[in-house]
Structures are given as structure tokens and as C-alpha cells.
């Protein structure tokens, strides 16, 4: 029986899989994220860690775990909370959960596009506020997205799934991507690959789907925001630090862009105070993958990765160092 540290509560089917494989799951049940001291204490002697994005898995954790540790299975597609090179150096496999959350996250990105362009959160706040309102010709006019250009930064699975949704709403799609995008999807969607500068300068909506790495930190900088159309909107469902949040607040305040929809924040869960009282801003509490079905799929995939590695088999979805 191997000890598997699960750094926070996950849907039960994930735990069941670990236990059916004969492993002991030690689950941090809260309240709140697992404190660092608890993580360092509980990881000692563990063979696997099933980690949530709230926990940083780095050299200190690997040292605390000791030589028994064989796999870190992140319950997320993003894995910027894990020091992958340190894990590789220690011979520890890292896995993530791509695929199972593609549609849920693309749905949230599409929802943010509609919310910000059609002023939906602002309208909802008005109705709830009890302030007087009534239909009128010029009340809370938004902007159509049909015929507008979506710029997808990172045409991986989620970016492609968003592009598919946007096409159904009548948008055209350009994208920029580090590697090759899926050629079949690109041709089906009529999506055009462009340089990042052109994407930001010509798109009506820019949506971020790149991983957070040293290269993408503040990819959306003050300078980059200045190149966007004044009528454009920015959507971020990837990771907060990809956007320089202070620069974004300045850009909104000075009318450089028209609005923003954010599901993630630079210093999550803190939100820049300059965003909080703006009506051209839609803020969600990192809900990208937050459906029962998707979170269950993520927990099950993380558990299957863990069980595979502990059985000496290749993981299903390994992260490349
Ligand atoms: C992910 O999978 O990276 C999400 O942000 C977590 O819900």
C-alpha cells in the first residue's frame, strides 16, 4: 500500500480509484488550502502527491517527501504551481489533466466574451440593486460580436474550442501559437495564424489561452495594451500573471481598451482594487473548470495517472520537463 497525499478535497471518484488500487489516500480536508507547514509534514514518506493549484510543489516539498516520492499528479491542466525541472531532477513524474476541462473552460471564455460585450454583469447588478430601470432605446447598449475578429493567444485544445464557439457566433478567428495548431481544426474554422503583434493590433476580442511561464509573464503589458484597438476587449481564463494587472487598470481608466473579462488574477485570490468598481470589467472567481462533471473528470484523470505510475506503467498525461 502506497501513501498518496491529496492536498485538498477532490471529487470522491478520484479517491475511490486510489483506494481501489490499494493505496492510502491522505486528504487535506481544510478549512482552506493546505498550509505549507502541513504540506511539508504530511508529504514525508508519500509515494505520490495529488496536488491542487493552490499548493506549490517545489524542491523543498521534494526534499520533505524523501526518496519514496514517484509522482506528482496535478488536478489541473495548468501546472505553474509545480517546479517541473526540480521534479525531473529528482526522478519524480509530473502529470496534469488536459482534455477533460477543455469544453468547460472554453464555455467560460465564451461566456466572458458575451458578458463583457453585452454588459450582462452590469445589467444584472442594476436589476438586483433596486434602482429604477425600464426598457429604453438607449439603455445599456453593448456591441455585436457577429462579424468581429477573435484573436486567440495559444491555439491549444481550449483556444481551439473557444474558436469553434466564436465561429458559431459569427466571429472570424486569428491565432498565435508557439507550436503547430491542429491543422484540421484550423482549416475547419478558417482560422488564420498571425504574429502576436498583429493579433493584438487587429482583434476586436483577444482571449488568452497560453500557459503561464517565464516567457508569458506580463505578456499583456502596458505597451501591448497600447497597441490594441480602443474598441477591443481582453479575456483571460489562463493564468493571472500573463496580464500586468496594474497596467490593465491604467489602460481601462484611460480608455485604451473597452473592457475586460477575467476568470484569473495576477495575485489570486486578491483582485486589483482598480478593477472592482468598473462596469467595463467582468470578474469571475476562477470558474473555468468548475462543473461537477469536469471536476470529477479531472480528479479521476489525476488518480489514474497516480495509479499508473505507482504500478510502474507510463502515465496517461505526463507533463514534459
Ligand atoms: C486548470 O486546470 O489549470 C484550471 O485553472 C484549474 O481549474
PDB file of C-alpha atoms and ligand atoms in Angstrom:
ATOM      1  CA  UNK A   1       0.000   0.000   0.000  1.00  0.00           C
ATOM      2  CA  UNK A   2       1.404   3.370  -1.036  1.00  0.00           C
ATOM      3  CA  UNK A   3       0.650   6.641   0.741  1.00  0.00           C
ATOM      4  CA  UNK A   4      -0.872   9.248  -1.535  1.00  0.00           C
ATOM      5  CA  UNK A   5      -1.113  12.796  -0.205  1.00  0.00           C
ATOM      6  CA  UNK A   6      -4.066  14.660  -1.699  1.00  0.00           C
ATOM      7  CA  UNK A   7      -3.540  18.352  -0.928  1.00  0.00           C
ATOM      8  CA  UNK A   8      -7.238  19.246  -0.868  1.00  0.00           C
ATOM      9  CA  UNK A   9     -10.679  17.719  -1.252  1.00  0.00           C
ATOM     10  CA  UNK A  10     -11.374  16.263  -4.717  1.00  0.00           C
ATOM     11  CA  UNK A  11     -14.486  14.502  -6.070  1.00  0.00           C
ATOM     12  CA  UNK A  12     -14.920  11.082  -4.460  1.00  0.00           C
ATOM     13  CA  UNK A  13     -14.459   9.001  -7.664  1.00  0.00           C
ATOM     14  CA  UNK A  14     -10.810  10.137  -7.665  1.00  0.00           C
ATOM     15  CA  UNK A  15     -10.322   8.947  -4.085  1.00  0.00           C
ATOM     16  CA  UNK A  16     -12.200   5.702  -4.831  1.00  0.00           C
ATOM     17  CA  UNK A  17      -9.820   4.926  -7.695  1.00  0.00           C
ATOM     18  CA  UNK A  18      -6.777   5.427  -5.476  1.00  0.00           C
ATOM     19  CA  UNK A  19      -8.252   3.216  -2.760  1.00  0.00           C
ATOM     20  CA  UNK A  20      -9.434   0.521  -5.184  1.00  0.00           C
ATOM     21  CA  UNK A  21      -5.834   0.291  -6.371  1.00  0.00           C
ATOM     22  CA  UNK A  22      -4.889  -0.434  -2.767  1.00  0.00           C
ATOM     23  CA  UNK A  23      -3.413   2.947  -1.875  1.00  0.00           C
ATOM     24  CA  UNK A  24      -3.966   5.000   1.245  1.00  0.00           C
ATOM     25  CA  UNK A  25      -5.269   8.475   0.396  1.00  0.00           C
ATOM     26  CA  UNK A  26      -4.451  11.143   2.950  1.00  0.00           C
ATOM     27  CA  UNK A  27      -6.651  14.117   2.124  1.00  0.00           C
ATOM     28  CA  UNK A  28      -6.270  17.648   3.455  1.00  0.00           C
ATOM     29  CA  UNK A  29      -9.898  18.459   4.255  1.00  0.00           C
ATOM     30  CA  UNK A  30      -9.391  22.124   5.078  1.00  0.00           C
ATOM     31  CA  UNK A  31     -10.548  24.567   6.102  1.00  0.00           C
ATOM     32  CA  UNK A  32      -8.888  26.469   3.273  1.00  0.00           C
ATOM     33  CA  UNK A  33      -5.829  25.493   1.267  1.00  0.00           C
ATOM     34  CA  UNK A  34      -3.304  23.168   2.888  1.00  0.00           C
ATOM     35  CA  UNK A  35      -0.894  25.268   4.982  1.00  0.00           C
ATOM     36  CA  UNK A  36       2.705  24.990   3.846  1.00  0.00           C
ATOM     37  CA  UNK A  37       3.829  23.526   7.202  1.00  0.00           C
ATOM     38  CA  UNK A  38       1.171  20.809   6.996  1.00  0.00           C
ATOM     39  CA  UNK A  39       2.179  20.006   3.424  1.00  0.00           C
ATOM     40  CA  UNK A  40       5.835  19.630   4.386  1.00  0.00           C
ATOM     41  CA  UNK A  41       4.904  17.467   7.371  1.00  0.00           C
ATOM     42  CA  UNK A  42       2.319  15.233   5.670  1.00  0.00           C
ATOM     43  CA  UNK A  43       4.305  14.642   2.483  1.00  0.00           C
ATOM     44  CA  UNK A  44       7.073  12.811   4.341  1.00  0.00           C
ATOM     45  CA  UNK A  45       7.215   9.236   3.101  1.00  0.00           C
ATOM     46  CA  UNK A  46       4.463   9.722   0.490  1.00  0.00           C
ATOM     47  CA  UNK A  47       4.784   7.857  -2.803  1.00  0.00           C
ATOM     48  CA  UNK A  48       2.537  10.275  -4.646  1.00  0.00           C
ATOM     49  CA  UNK A  49       1.099  13.746  -4.308  1.00  0.00           C
ATOM     50  CA  UNK A  50      -2.218  14.612  -5.915  1.00  0.00           C
ATOM     51  CA  UNK A  51      -1.875  18.384  -5.921  1.00  0.00           C
ATOM     52  CA  UNK A  52      -4.261  21.274  -6.348  1.00  0.00           C
ATOM     53  CA  UNK A  53      -3.162  24.557  -7.919  1.00  0.00           C
ATOM     54  CA  UNK A  54      -3.218  26.213  -4.500  1.00  0.00           C
ATOM     55  CA  UNK A  55      -0.142  24.223  -3.417  1.00  0.00           C
ATOM     56  CA  UNK A  56       3.362  24.923  -4.645  1.00  0.00           C
ATOM     57  CA  UNK A  57       5.290  21.707  -5.239  1.00  0.00           C
ATOM     58  CA  UNK A  58       8.976  22.593  -5.318  1.00  0.00           C
ATOM     59  CA  UNK A  59      12.394  21.362  -4.218  1.00  0.00           C
ATOM     60  CA  UNK A  60      11.518  21.922  -0.557  1.00  0.00           C
ATOM     61  CA  UNK A  61       8.492  19.628  -0.858  1.00  0.00           C
ATOM     62  CA  UNK A  62      10.527  17.029  -2.752  1.00  0.00           C
ATOM     63  CA  UNK A  63      13.149  17.058  -0.013  1.00  0.00           C
ATOM     64  CA  UNK A  64      10.461  16.771   2.672  1.00  0.00           C
ATOM     65  CA  UNK A  65       8.885  13.844   0.805  1.00  0.00           C
ATOM     66  CA  UNK A  66      12.129  11.920   0.527  1.00  0.00           C
ATOM     67  CA  UNK A  67      13.055   9.170  -1.941  1.00  0.00           C
ATOM     68  CA  UNK A  68       9.671   7.422  -1.804  1.00  0.00           C
ATOM     69  CA  UNK A  69       8.014  10.094  -3.971  1.00  0.00           C
ATOM     70  CA  UNK A  70       7.381   8.916  -7.548  1.00  0.00           C
ATOM     71  CA  UNK A  71       4.654  11.085  -8.988  1.00  0.00           C
ATOM     72  CA  UNK A  72       3.015  14.483  -8.597  1.00  0.00           C
ATOM     73  CA  UNK A  73      -0.409  14.483 -10.253  1.00  0.00           C
ATOM     74  CA  UNK A  74      -1.801  17.978 -10.609  1.00  0.00           C
ATOM     75  CA  UNK A  75      -5.586  18.244 -10.677  1.00  0.00           C
ATOM     76  CA  UNK A  76      -5.445  20.979 -13.324  1.00  0.00           C
ATOM     77  CA  UNK A  77      -4.205  21.451 -16.842  1.00  0.00           C
ATOM     78  CA  UNK A  78      -2.028  24.408 -15.766  1.00  0.00           C
ATOM     79  CA  UNK A  79       0.982  23.338 -13.731  1.00  0.00           C
ATOM     80  CA  UNK A  80       2.809  26.567 -12.945  1.00  0.00           C
ATOM     81  CA  UNK A  81       2.454  25.603  -9.260  1.00  0.00           C
ATOM     82  CA  UNK A  82       4.905  22.743  -9.844  1.00  0.00           C
ATOM     83  CA  UNK A  83       8.651  23.056 -10.280  1.00  0.00           C
ATOM     84  CA  UNK A  84       8.826  20.532 -13.120  1.00  0.00           C
ATOM     85  CA  UNK A  85      12.623  20.688 -13.600  1.00  0.00           C
ATOM     86  CA  UNK A  86      13.121  20.009  -9.854  1.00  0.00           C
ATOM     87  CA  UNK A  87      10.731  17.034 -10.083  1.00  0.00           C
ATOM     88  CA  UNK A  88      12.527  15.672 -13.154  1.00  0.00           C
ATOM     89  CA  UNK A  89      15.890  16.056 -11.447  1.00  0.00           C
ATOM     90  CA  UNK A  90      14.508  14.036  -8.529  1.00  0.00           C
ATOM     91  CA  UNK A  91      13.095  11.372 -10.864  1.00  0.00           C
ATOM     92  CA  UNK A  92       9.515  12.338  -9.985  1.00  0.00           C
ATOM     93  CA  UNK A  93       6.936  12.158 -12.793  1.00  0.00           C
ATOM     94  CA  UNK A  94       4.585  15.144 -13.160  1.00  0.00           C
ATOM     95  CA  UNK A  95       1.141  14.841 -14.729  1.00  0.00           C
ATOM     96  CA  UNK A  96      -1.724  17.241 -15.431  1.00  0.00           C
ATOM     97  CA  UNK A  97      -5.319  16.957 -16.654  1.00  0.00           C
ATOM     98  CA  UNK A  98      -5.628  18.163 -20.257  1.00  0.00           C
ATOM     99  CA  UNK A  99      -8.686  17.376 -22.354  1.00  0.00           C
ATOM    100  CA  UNK A 100     -11.252  16.777 -19.637  1.00  0.00           C
ATOM    101  CA  UNK A 101     -11.685  20.504 -18.946  1.00  0.00           C
ATOM    102  CA  UNK A 102     -11.485  21.833 -22.492  1.00  0.00           C
ATOM    103  CA  UNK A 103     -15.189  22.440 -23.065  1.00  0.00           C
ATOM    104  CA  UNK A 104     -15.937  23.802 -19.599  1.00  0.00           C
ATOM    105  CA  UNK A 105     -13.124  26.340 -19.851  1.00  0.00           C
ATOM    106  CA  UNK A 106     -13.980  27.359 -23.403  1.00  0.00           C
ATOM    107  CA  UNK A 107     -17.582  27.832 -22.265  1.00  0.00           C
ATOM    108  CA  UNK A 108     -16.428  30.257 -19.567  1.00  0.00           C
ATOM    109  CA  UNK A 109     -14.261  32.189 -22.048  1.00  0.00           C
ATOM    110  CA  UNK A 110     -17.242  32.467 -24.414  1.00  0.00           C
ATOM    111  CA  UNK A 111     -19.462  33.481 -21.514  1.00  0.00           C
ATOM    112  CA  UNK A 112     -16.996  36.227 -20.574  1.00  0.00           C
ATOM    113  CA  UNK A 113     -16.982  37.494 -24.167  1.00  0.00           C
ATOM    114  CA  UNK A 114     -20.771  37.746 -24.131  1.00  0.00           C
ATOM    115  CA  UNK A 115     -20.867  39.196 -20.620  1.00  0.00           C
ATOM    116  CA  UNK A 116     -18.425  41.983 -21.333  1.00  0.00           C
ATOM    117  CA  UNK A 117     -19.594  42.893 -24.837  1.00  0.00           C
ATOM    118  CA  UNK A 118     -23.295  42.825 -23.860  1.00  0.00           C
ATOM    119  CA  UNK A 119     -22.787  44.359 -20.384  1.00  0.00           C
ATOM    120  CA  UNK A 120     -24.546  41.419 -18.747  1.00  0.00           C
ATOM    121  CA  UNK A 121     -22.989  41.622 -15.282  1.00  0.00           C
ATOM    122  CA  UNK A 122     -23.623  45.355 -15.189  1.00  0.00           C
ATOM    123  CA  UNK A 123     -27.254  44.775 -16.173  1.00  0.00           C
ATOM    124  CA  UNK A 124     -27.687  42.071 -13.584  1.00  0.00           C
ATOM    125  CA  UNK A 125     -26.266  44.357 -10.913  1.00  0.00           C
ATOM    126  CA  UNK A 126     -28.700  47.088 -11.932  1.00  0.00           C
ATOM    127  CA  UNK A 127     -31.761  44.845 -11.631  1.00  0.00           C
ATOM    128  CA  UNK A 128     -30.629  43.497  -8.259  1.00  0.00           C
ATOM    129  CA  UNK A 129     -29.807  46.967  -6.938  1.00  0.00           C
ATOM    130  CA  UNK A 130     -33.419  48.058  -6.776  1.00  0.00           C
ATOM    131  CA  UNK A 131     -32.509  51.249  -8.657  1.00  0.00           C
ATOM    132  CA  UNK A 132     -35.202  52.311 -11.132  1.00  0.00           C
ATOM    133  CA  UNK A 133     -34.831  50.983 -14.646  1.00  0.00           C
ATOM    134  CA  UNK A 134     -37.031  50.386 -17.657  1.00  0.00           C
ATOM    135  CA  UNK A 135     -36.650  49.485 -21.307  1.00  0.00           C
ATOM    136  CA  UNK A 136     -35.460  52.371 -23.366  1.00  0.00           C
ATOM    137  CA  UNK A 137     -33.909  52.691 -26.785  1.00  0.00           C
ATOM    138  CA  UNK A 138     -30.508  53.650 -25.460  1.00  0.00           C
ATOM    139  CA  UNK A 139     -30.280  51.738 -22.197  1.00  0.00           C
ATOM    140  CA  UNK A 140     -27.088  49.775 -21.674  1.00  0.00           C
ATOM    141  CA  UNK A 141     -26.201  49.252 -25.296  1.00  0.00           C
ATOM    142  CA  UNK A 142     -23.437  46.746 -25.868  1.00  0.00           C
ATOM    143  CA  UNK A 143     -21.706  45.722 -29.034  1.00  0.00           C
ATOM    144  CA  UNK A 144     -22.337  42.894 -31.510  1.00  0.00           C
ATOM    145  CA  UNK A 145     -19.726  40.202 -31.839  1.00  0.00           C
ATOM    146  CA  UNK A 146     -21.000  38.887 -35.187  1.00  0.00           C
ATOM    147  CA  UNK A 147     -18.544  39.886 -37.886  1.00  0.00           C
ATOM    148  CA  UNK A 148     -15.841  40.782 -35.353  1.00  0.00           C
ATOM    149  CA  UNK A 149     -12.407  39.215 -35.062  1.00  0.00           C
ATOM    150  CA  UNK A 150     -11.377  36.987 -32.184  1.00  0.00           C
ATOM    151  CA  UNK A 151      -7.644  36.736 -31.509  1.00  0.00           C
ATOM    152  CA  UNK A 152      -6.704  33.519 -29.722  1.00  0.00           C
ATOM    153  CA  UNK A 153      -3.356  33.585 -27.927  1.00  0.00           C
ATOM    154  CA  UNK A 154      -2.483  29.900 -27.569  1.00  0.00           C
ATOM    155  CA  UNK A 155      -4.366  27.705 -30.034  1.00  0.00           C
ATOM    156  CA  UNK A 156      -4.223  24.530 -27.954  1.00  0.00           C
ATOM    157  CA  UNK A 157      -7.272  22.483 -27.025  1.00  0.00           C
ATOM    158  CA  UNK A 158      -9.044  25.243 -25.086  1.00  0.00           C
ATOM    159  CA  UNK A 159      -8.159  28.010 -27.552  1.00  0.00           C
ATOM    160  CA  UNK A 160      -9.430  25.841 -30.402  1.00  0.00           C
ATOM    161  CA  UNK A 161     -12.637  25.004 -28.518  1.00  0.00           C
ATOM    162  CA  UNK A 162     -13.237  28.721 -27.925  1.00  0.00           C
ATOM    163  CA  UNK A 163     -12.574  29.457 -31.604  1.00  0.00           C
ATOM    164  CA  UNK A 164     -15.217  26.873 -32.509  1.00  0.00           C
ATOM    165  CA  UNK A 165     -17.742  28.597 -30.251  1.00  0.00           C
ATOM    166  CA  UNK A 166     -16.823  32.035 -31.574  1.00  0.00           C
ATOM    167  CA  UNK A 167     -17.296  30.879 -35.175  1.00  0.00           C
ATOM    168  CA  UNK A 168     -20.806  29.736 -34.247  1.00  0.00           C
ATOM    169  CA  UNK A 169     -21.437  33.315 -33.046  1.00  0.00           C
ATOM    170  CA  UNK A 170     -20.268  34.677 -36.409  1.00  0.00           C
ATOM    171  CA  UNK A 171     -16.775  35.804 -35.420  1.00  0.00           C
ATOM    172  CA  UNK A 172     -13.679  35.320 -37.546  1.00  0.00           C
ATOM    173  CA  UNK A 173     -10.598  33.885 -35.862  1.00  0.00           C
ATOM    174  CA  UNK A 174      -6.890  34.665 -35.903  1.00  0.00           C
ATOM    175  CA  UNK A 175      -4.445  32.980 -33.591  1.00  0.00           C
ATOM    176  CA  UNK A 176      -0.873  32.899 -32.498  1.00  0.00           C
ATOM    177  CA  UNK A 177       0.715  29.792 -31.125  1.00  0.00           C
ATOM    178  CA  UNK A 178       4.164  28.597 -30.117  1.00  0.00           C
ATOM    179  CA  UNK A 179       3.856  25.249 -31.870  1.00  0.00           C
ATOM    180  CA  UNK A 180       1.656  23.851 -34.605  1.00  0.00           C
ATOM    181  CA  UNK A 181      -2.089  24.130 -34.029  1.00  0.00           C
ATOM    182  CA  UNK A 182      -4.338  21.231 -35.050  1.00  0.00           C
ATOM    183  CA  UNK A 183      -4.354  21.617 -38.866  1.00  0.00           C
ATOM    184  CA  UNK A 184      -7.792  20.023 -39.288  1.00  0.00           C
ATOM    185  CA  UNK A 185      -9.350  22.384 -36.732  1.00  0.00           C
ATOM    186  CA  UNK A 186      -7.587  25.404 -38.185  1.00  0.00           C
ATOM    187  CA  UNK A 187      -8.859  24.669 -41.659  1.00  0.00           C
ATOM    188  CA  UNK A 188     -12.381  23.806 -40.457  1.00  0.00           C
ATOM    189  CA  UNK A 189     -12.538  27.126 -38.586  1.00  0.00           C
ATOM    190  CA  UNK A 190     -10.894  29.161 -41.319  1.00  0.00           C
ATOM    191  CA  UNK A 191      -8.550  30.435 -38.624  1.00  0.00           C
ATOM    192  CA  UNK A 192      -5.528  32.448 -39.735  1.00  0.00           C
ATOM    193  CA  UNK A 193      -2.166  32.319 -37.995  1.00  0.00           C
ATOM    194  CA  UNK A 194      -0.673  35.776 -37.378  1.00  0.00           C
ATOM    195  CA  UNK A 195       2.190  37.285 -35.412  1.00  0.00           C
ATOM    196  CA  UNK A 196       1.326  38.264 -31.858  1.00  0.00           C
ATOM    197  CA  UNK A 197       1.690  41.983 -32.662  1.00  0.00           C
ATOM    198  CA  UNK A 198      -0.825  41.747 -35.483  1.00  0.00           C
ATOM    199  CA  UNK A 199      -3.195  39.713 -33.321  1.00  0.00           C
ATOM    200  CA  UNK A 200      -3.289  42.387 -30.607  1.00  0.00           C
ATOM    201  CA  UNK A 201      -3.472  45.284 -33.063  1.00  0.00           C
ATOM    202  CA  UNK A 202      -6.308  43.939 -35.214  1.00  0.00           C
ATOM    203  CA  UNK A 203      -8.559  41.826 -32.966  1.00  0.00           C
ATOM    204  CA  UNK A 204     -11.856  43.007 -31.505  1.00  0.00           C
ATOM    205  CA  UNK A 205     -11.608  40.430 -28.731  1.00  0.00           C
ATOM    206  CA  UNK A 206      -8.303  38.957 -27.539  1.00  0.00           C
ATOM    207  CA  UNK A 207      -8.569  35.767 -25.473  1.00  0.00           C
ATOM    208  CA  UNK A 208      -5.596  34.296 -23.595  1.00  0.00           C
ATOM    209  CA  UNK A 209      -5.070  30.517 -23.574  1.00  0.00           C
ATOM    210  CA  UNK A 210      -1.319  30.207 -23.138  1.00  0.00           C
ATOM    211  CA  UNK A 211       0.382  28.586 -20.144  1.00  0.00           C
ATOM    212  CA  UNK A 212       1.973  30.816 -17.511  1.00  0.00           C
ATOM    213  CA  UNK A 213       5.752  30.545 -17.872  1.00  0.00           C
ATOM    214  CA  UNK A 214       8.722  32.901 -17.514  1.00  0.00           C
ATOM    215  CA  UNK A 215       8.132  33.857 -21.170  1.00  0.00           C
ATOM    216  CA  UNK A 216       4.432  34.671 -20.774  1.00  0.00           C
ATOM    217  CA  UNK A 217       4.722  36.643 -17.513  1.00  0.00           C
ATOM    218  CA  UNK A 218       3.141  40.046 -18.314  1.00  0.00           C
ATOM    219  CA  UNK A 219       2.739  39.086 -21.953  1.00  0.00           C
ATOM    220  CA  UNK A 220      -0.083  41.616 -21.838  1.00  0.00           C
ATOM    221  CA  UNK A 221       1.971  44.627 -20.752  1.00  0.00           C
ATOM    222  CA  UNK A 222       1.234  48.354 -20.824  1.00  0.00           C
ATOM    223  CA  UNK A 223       2.978  48.552 -24.201  1.00  0.00           C
ATOM    224  CA  UNK A 224       0.969  45.650 -25.622  1.00  0.00           C
ATOM    225  CA  UNK A 225      -2.320  47.102 -24.367  1.00  0.00           C
ATOM    226  CA  UNK A 226      -1.480  50.364 -26.140  1.00  0.00           C
ATOM    227  CA  UNK A 227      -1.405  48.511 -29.449  1.00  0.00           C
ATOM    228  CA  UNK A 228      -4.976  47.205 -29.049  1.00  0.00           C
ATOM    229  CA  UNK A 229      -7.993  48.837 -30.644  1.00  0.00           C
ATOM    230  CA  UNK A 230      -9.808  51.274 -28.382  1.00  0.00           C
ATOM    231  CA  UNK A 231     -12.963  49.259 -29.054  1.00  0.00           C
ATOM    232  CA  UNK A 232     -11.330  45.920 -28.160  1.00  0.00           C
ATOM    233  CA  UNK A 233     -11.923  43.596 -25.227  1.00  0.00           C
ATOM    234  CA  UNK A 234      -9.490  41.335 -23.379  1.00  0.00           C
ATOM    235  CA  UNK A 235     -10.462  37.937 -21.928  1.00  0.00           C
ATOM    236  CA  UNK A 236      -8.267  35.899 -19.581  1.00  0.00           C
ATOM    237  CA  UNK A 237      -9.097  32.359 -18.487  1.00  0.00           C
ATOM    238  CA  UNK A 238      -5.479  31.140 -18.443  1.00  0.00           C
ATOM    239  CA  UNK A 239      -3.394  32.436 -15.533  1.00  0.00           C
ATOM    240  CA  UNK A 240      -3.450  35.882 -13.943  1.00  0.00           C
ATOM    241  CA  UNK A 241       0.236  36.816 -14.216  1.00  0.00           C
ATOM    242  CA  UNK A 242       0.040  36.628 -18.020  1.00  0.00           C
ATOM    243  CA  UNK A 243      -1.538  40.089 -17.684  1.00  0.00           C
ATOM    244  CA  UNK A 244       0.127  43.043 -15.950  1.00  0.00           C
ATOM    245  CA  UNK A 245      -2.922  43.847 -13.834  1.00  0.00           C
ATOM    246  CA  UNK A 246      -1.762  47.334 -12.795  1.00  0.00           C
ATOM    247  CA  UNK A 247      -1.160  48.216 -16.451  1.00  0.00           C
ATOM    248  CA  UNK A 248      -4.596  46.829 -17.301  1.00  0.00           C
ATOM    249  CA  UNK A 249      -6.232  49.058 -14.674  1.00  0.00           C
ATOM    250  CA  UNK A 250      -4.432  52.102 -16.132  1.00  0.00           C
ATOM    251  CA  UNK A 251      -5.432  51.119 -19.670  1.00  0.00           C
ATOM    252  CA  UNK A 252      -9.092  50.801 -18.682  1.00  0.00           C
ATOM    253  CA  UNK A 253      -9.034  54.076 -16.749  1.00  0.00           C
ATOM    254  CA  UNK A 254      -7.614  55.952 -19.715  1.00  0.00           C
ATOM    255  CA  UNK A 255      -9.889  54.307 -22.294  1.00  0.00           C
ATOM    256  CA  UNK A 256      -7.130  52.403 -24.084  1.00  0.00           C
ATOM    257  CA  UNK A 257      -9.430  49.363 -24.455  1.00  0.00           C
ATOM    258  CA  UNK A 258     -13.179  48.949 -23.988  1.00  0.00           C
ATOM    259  CA  UNK A 259     -13.408  46.223 -21.401  1.00  0.00           C
ATOM    260  CA  UNK A 260     -12.086  43.036 -19.889  1.00  0.00           C
ATOM    261  CA  UNK A 261     -13.377  39.677 -18.699  1.00  0.00           C
ATOM    262  CA  UNK A 262     -11.203  37.925 -16.135  1.00  0.00           C
ATOM    263  CA  UNK A 263     -11.514  34.483 -14.566  1.00  0.00           C
ATOM    264  CA  UNK A 264      -7.967  34.606 -13.154  1.00  0.00           C
ATOM    265  CA  UNK A 265      -5.905  37.272 -11.381  1.00  0.00           C
ATOM    266  CA  UNK A 266      -2.284  38.201 -11.030  1.00  0.00           C
ATOM    267  CA  UNK A 267      -2.278  37.842  -7.229  1.00  0.00           C
ATOM    268  CA  UNK A 268      -5.200  35.442  -6.936  1.00  0.00           C
ATOM    269  CA  UNK A 269      -7.377  35.427  -4.913  1.00  0.00           C
ATOM    270  CA  UNK A 270      -6.613  39.132  -4.462  1.00  0.00           C
ATOM    271  CA  UNK A 271      -8.007  41.376  -7.157  1.00  0.00           C
ATOM    272  CA  UNK A 272      -6.526  44.766  -8.011  1.00  0.00           C
ATOM    273  CA  UNK A 273      -8.829  47.310  -6.318  1.00  0.00           C
ATOM    274  CA  UNK A 274      -8.849  49.351  -9.521  1.00  0.00           C
ATOM    275  CA  UNK A 275     -10.866  46.591 -11.194  1.00  0.00           C
ATOM    276  CA  UNK A 276     -13.553  46.209  -8.574  1.00  0.00           C
ATOM    277  CA  UNK A 277     -15.832  49.167  -9.226  1.00  0.00           C
ATOM    278  CA  UNK A 278     -15.565  49.368 -13.003  1.00  0.00           C
ATOM    279  CA  UNK A 279     -18.595  48.465 -15.107  1.00  0.00           C
ATOM    280  CA  UNK A 280     -16.440  47.607 -18.120  1.00  0.00           C
ATOM    281  CA  UNK A 281     -14.881  44.747 -16.167  1.00  0.00           C
ATOM    282  CA  UNK A 282     -16.350  41.262 -15.581  1.00  0.00           C
ATOM    283  CA  UNK A 283     -14.760  39.302 -12.748  1.00  0.00           C
ATOM    284  CA  UNK A 284     -15.220  35.594 -12.059  1.00  0.00           C
ATOM    285  CA  UNK A 285     -13.628  33.578  -9.217  1.00  0.00           C
ATOM    286  CA  UNK A 286     -11.559  31.138 -11.340  1.00  0.00           C
ATOM    287  CA  UNK A 287     -14.530  29.085 -12.535  1.00  0.00           C
ATOM    288  CA  UNK A 288     -13.018  27.801 -15.809  1.00  0.00           C
ATOM    289  CA  UNK A 289     -13.266  24.118 -14.978  1.00  0.00           C
ATOM    290  CA  UNK A 290     -15.912  24.438 -12.267  1.00  0.00           C
ATOM    291  CA  UNK A 291     -18.615  21.973 -13.252  1.00  0.00           C
ATOM    292  CA  UNK A 292     -19.417  18.770 -11.381  1.00  0.00           C
ATOM    293  CA  UNK A 293     -18.677  16.670 -14.469  1.00  0.00           C
ATOM    294  CA  UNK A 294     -15.400  18.399 -15.301  1.00  0.00           C
ATOM    295  CA  UNK A 295     -14.018  18.462 -11.778  1.00  0.00           C
ATOM    296  CA  UNK A 296     -14.912  14.776 -11.466  1.00  0.00           C
ATOM    297  CA  UNK A 297     -13.119  14.076 -14.748  1.00  0.00           C
ATOM    298  CA  UNK A 298     -10.067  15.962 -13.503  1.00  0.00           C
ATOM    299  CA  UNK A 299      -9.974  14.051 -10.207  1.00  0.00           C
ATOM    300  CA  UNK A 300     -10.358  10.713 -11.991  1.00  0.00           C
ATOM    301  CA  UNK A 301      -7.623  11.517 -14.515  1.00  0.00           C
ATOM    302  CA  UNK A 302      -5.246  12.631 -11.753  1.00  0.00           C
ATOM    303  CA  UNK A 303      -5.982   9.419  -9.841  1.00  0.00           C
ATOM    304  CA  UNK A 304      -5.480   7.270 -12.956  1.00  0.00           C
ATOM    305  CA  UNK A 305      -2.134   8.955 -13.576  1.00  0.00           C
ATOM    306  CA  UNK A 306      -1.130   8.283  -9.982  1.00  0.00           C
ATOM    307  CA  UNK A 307      -2.195   4.640 -10.059  1.00  0.00           C
ATOM    308  CA  UNK A 308      -0.412   4.075 -13.376  1.00  0.00           C
ATOM    309  CA  UNK A 309       2.918   5.473 -12.207  1.00  0.00           C
ATOM    310  CA  UNK A 310       2.741   3.627  -8.880  1.00  0.00           C
ATOM    311  CA  UNK A 311       2.101   0.397 -10.841  1.00  0.00           C
ATOM    312  CA  UNK A 312       5.213   1.055 -12.918  1.00  0.00           C
ATOM    313  CA  UNK A 313       3.230   1.992 -16.010  1.00  0.00           C
ATOM    314  CA  UNK A 314       3.520   5.143 -18.106  1.00  0.00           C
ATOM    315  CA  UNK A 315       1.211   7.983 -17.002  1.00  0.00           C
ATOM    316  CA  UNK A 316      -1.688   8.915 -19.262  1.00  0.00           C
ATOM    317  CA  UNK A 317      -0.945  12.615 -19.408  1.00  0.00           C
ATOM    318  CA  UNK A 318       2.611  13.417 -18.390  1.00  0.00           C
ATOM    319  CA  UNK A 319       3.992  16.940 -18.355  1.00  0.00           C
ATOM    320  CA  UNK A 320       7.155  17.327 -20.362  1.00  0.00           C
ATOM    321  CA  UNK A 321      10.046  18.917 -18.457  1.00  0.00           C
TER     322      UNK A 321
HETATM  323  C1  LIG B   1      -6.588  24.444 -14.664  1.00  0.00           C
HETATM  324  O1  LIG B   1      -6.933  23.292 -14.885  1.00  0.00           O
HETATM  325  O2  LIG B   1      -5.462  24.863 -14.917  1.00  0.00           O
HETATM  326  C2  LIG B   1      -7.611  25.324 -14.045  1.00  0.00           C
HETATM  327  O3  LIG B   1      -7.196  26.632 -13.976  1.00  0.00           O
HETATM  328  C3  LIG B   1      -7.967  24.805 -12.668  1.00  0.00           C
HETATM  329  O4  LIG B   1      -9.314  24.812 -12.576  1.00  0.00           O
END
